[in-house]
């Protein structure tokens, strides 16, 4: 069941996004500009989660194509998963790309793209993460 395996990929992706936000201490910088408050946890609390399974070749709806996570703080993470290798029909179910949009109260903060690269046997060889858009949070 390929969809279940891909569902589990969302959790490490969310961990990477959270660590990037915390590593850059974005919450403290945002709050200190307005109130001088201490560092806060943007991802505290139980998030609302929306999963979408609408892959065009998946009639049983097991393939996860989108996951939206919104936290009580107003911060959210939208993950869009893209599958398949148009050059090779043997790899139509392989995850090839994840686009990640980080938002705060609906406003886009940053966009990342993670590209997964495979060898001829379909084994993951490496990934490439690229920041496509967003504010520079490094001082």
Short mmCIF file of C-alpha atoms in Angstrom, two decimals:
data_model
loop_
_atom_site.label_atom_id
_atom_site.label_comp_id
_atom_site.label_asym_id
_atom_site.label_seq_id
_atom_site.Cartn_x
_atom_site.Cartn_y
_atom_site.Cartn_z
CA UNK A 1 0.00 0.00 0.00
CA UNK A 2 2.10 2.94 -1.24
CA UNK A 3 -0.10 5.63 0.28
CA UNK A 4 0.52 4.55 3.84
CA UNK A 5 4.28 4.71 3.39
CA UNK A 6 4.03 8.19 1.89
CA UNK A 7 1.78 9.33 4.76
CA UNK A 8 4.67 8.69 7.13
CA UNK A 9 6.96 10.91 5.05
CA UNK A 10 4.97 13.95 6.18
CA UNK A 11 6.21 13.68 9.77
CA UNK A 12 9.95 14.03 9.07
CA UNK A 13 9.16 16.84 6.62
CA UNK A 14 7.21 18.68 9.32
CA UNK A 15 10.11 18.13 11.73
CA UNK A 16 12.50 19.70 9.21
CA UNK A 17 10.23 22.73 8.80
CA UNK A 18 9.85 23.14 12.57
CA UNK A 19 13.58 22.87 13.18
CA UNK A 20 14.27 25.45 10.43
CA UNK A 21 11.85 27.88 12.07
CA UNK A 22 13.24 27.25 15.55
CA UNK A 23 16.88 27.21 14.40
CA UNK A 24 16.46 30.69 13.02
CA UNK A 25 14.54 31.67 16.15
CA UNK A 26 11.92 33.32 13.96
CA UNK A 27 9.28 33.40 16.71
CA UNK A 28 11.47 35.38 19.08
CA UNK A 29 12.46 37.85 16.36
CA UNK A 30 8.83 38.43 15.36
CA UNK A 31 7.60 38.85 18.93
CA UNK A 32 10.54 40.97 20.07
CA UNK A 33 9.77 43.49 17.34
CA UNK A 34 6.31 44.06 18.76
CA UNK A 35 6.33 43.28 22.47
CA UNK A 36 9.77 42.22 23.66
CA UNK A 37 8.38 38.79 24.58
CA UNK A 38 10.54 35.73 25.12
CA UNK A 39 10.84 32.89 22.62
CA UNK A 40 7.53 31.11 22.03
CA UNK A 41 6.69 27.76 20.51
CA UNK A 42 4.85 28.39 17.26
CA UNK A 43 3.92 24.72 16.94
CA UNK A 44 2.50 24.27 20.45
CA UNK A 45 -0.90 22.68 20.79
CA UNK A 46 -2.92 20.23 18.79
CA UNK A 47 -3.01 21.21 15.11
CA UNK A 48 -5.87 20.92 12.67
CA UNK A 49 -4.92 18.51 9.89
CA UNK A 50 -6.42 18.14 6.43
CA UNK A 51 -5.27 15.26 4.23
CA UNK A 52 -6.05 15.15 0.54
CA UNK A 53 -5.84 12.03 -1.61
CA UNK A 54 -6.59 12.93 -5.21
CA UNK A 55 -3.88 11.32 -7.33
CA UNK A 56 -5.37 10.93 -10.85
CA UNK A 57 -4.20 7.31 -11.20
CA UNK A 58 -5.29 6.18 -7.74
CA UNK A 59 -8.91 5.03 -7.78
CA UNK A 60 -8.67 3.60 -4.23
CA UNK A 61 -7.52 7.00 -2.83
CA UNK A 62 -4.56 5.66 -0.84
CA UNK A 63 -1.93 8.07 -2.21
CA UNK A 64 -1.49 11.21 -0.12
CA UNK A 65 -1.20 14.26 -2.36
CA UNK A 66 -1.59 17.13 0.11
CA UNK A 67 -1.36 17.63 3.87
CA UNK A 68 -2.24 20.90 5.55
CA UNK A 69 -1.40 21.41 9.22
CA UNK A 70 -2.57 24.54 11.06
CA UNK A 71 -1.52 25.22 14.66
CA UNK A 72 -3.44 27.24 17.29
CA UNK A 73 -0.78 29.97 17.00
CA UNK A 74 -1.98 30.64 13.43
CA UNK A 75 1.11 29.11 11.83
CA UNK A 76 0.54 26.49 9.17
CA UNK A 77 2.43 24.14 6.90
CA UNK A 78 1.06 22.97 3.56
CA UNK A 79 2.80 19.98 1.96
CA UNK A 80 2.03 19.12 -1.67
CA UNK A 81 3.40 15.79 -2.86
CA UNK A 82 4.11 15.08 -6.52
CA UNK A 83 4.56 11.55 -7.85
CA UNK A 84 5.83 9.76 -10.92
CA UNK A 85 8.51 9.88 -13.50
CA UNK A 86 7.04 10.79 -16.89
CA UNK A 87 10.09 9.32 -18.62
CA UNK A 88 9.61 5.89 -17.03
CA UNK A 89 6.16 4.28 -16.57
CA UNK A 90 7.66 1.79 -14.07
CA UNK A 91 8.02 4.60 -11.54
CA UNK A 92 4.56 6.19 -11.66
CA UNK A 93 4.02 5.80 -7.89
CA UNK A 94 7.41 7.06 -6.75
CA UNK A 95 7.47 10.31 -4.76
CA UNK A 96 9.52 12.79 -6.76
CA UNK A 97 8.90 16.17 -5.16
CA UNK A 98 7.44 17.88 -2.10
CA UNK A 99 6.49 21.56 -2.11
CA UNK A 100 6.20 23.11 1.34
CA UNK A 101 4.50 26.41 2.11
CA UNK A 102 4.80 27.90 5.59
CA UNK A 103 2.14 30.45 6.51
CA UNK A 104 1.29 32.68 9.44
CA UNK A 105 -2.39 33.54 9.74
CA UNK A 106 -2.84 32.81 6.03
CA UNK A 107 0.12 34.95 4.90
CA UNK A 108 2.92 33.10 3.12
CA UNK A 109 6.18 33.23 5.05
CA UNK A 110 8.35 30.86 3.01
CA UNK A 111 8.21 28.21 0.28
CA UNK A 112 10.54 25.24 -0.04
CA UNK A 113 10.90 22.54 -2.67
CA UNK A 114 12.38 19.13 -1.86
CA UNK A 115 13.30 17.08 -4.89
CA UNK A 116 13.95 13.34 -4.47
CA UNK A 117 16.42 11.74 -6.89
CA UNK A 118 16.49 8.01 -7.62
CA UNK A 119 18.80 5.62 -9.42
CA UNK A 120 17.75 3.29 -12.26
CA UNK A 121 16.49 0.70 -9.78
CA UNK A 122 14.20 3.17 -8.03
CA UNK A 123 16.40 3.55 -4.94
CA UNK A 124 16.61 7.01 -3.39
CA UNK A 125 20.08 8.43 -4.01
CA UNK A 126 19.76 11.99 -2.67
CA UNK A 127 17.48 14.93 -2.07
CA UNK A 128 17.80 18.58 -2.97
CA UNK A 129 16.07 21.21 -0.84
CA UNK A 130 15.62 24.68 -2.29
CA UNK A 131 14.10 27.77 -0.74
CA UNK A 132 11.91 29.20 -3.49
CA UNK A 133 10.43 32.22 -1.76
CA UNK A 134 10.08 33.88 1.57
CA UNK A 135 11.56 36.33 3.94
CA UNK A 136 15.17 36.09 4.94
CA UNK A 137 15.16 35.07 8.57
CA UNK A 138 18.94 34.92 9.01
CA UNK A 139 20.43 37.98 10.72
#
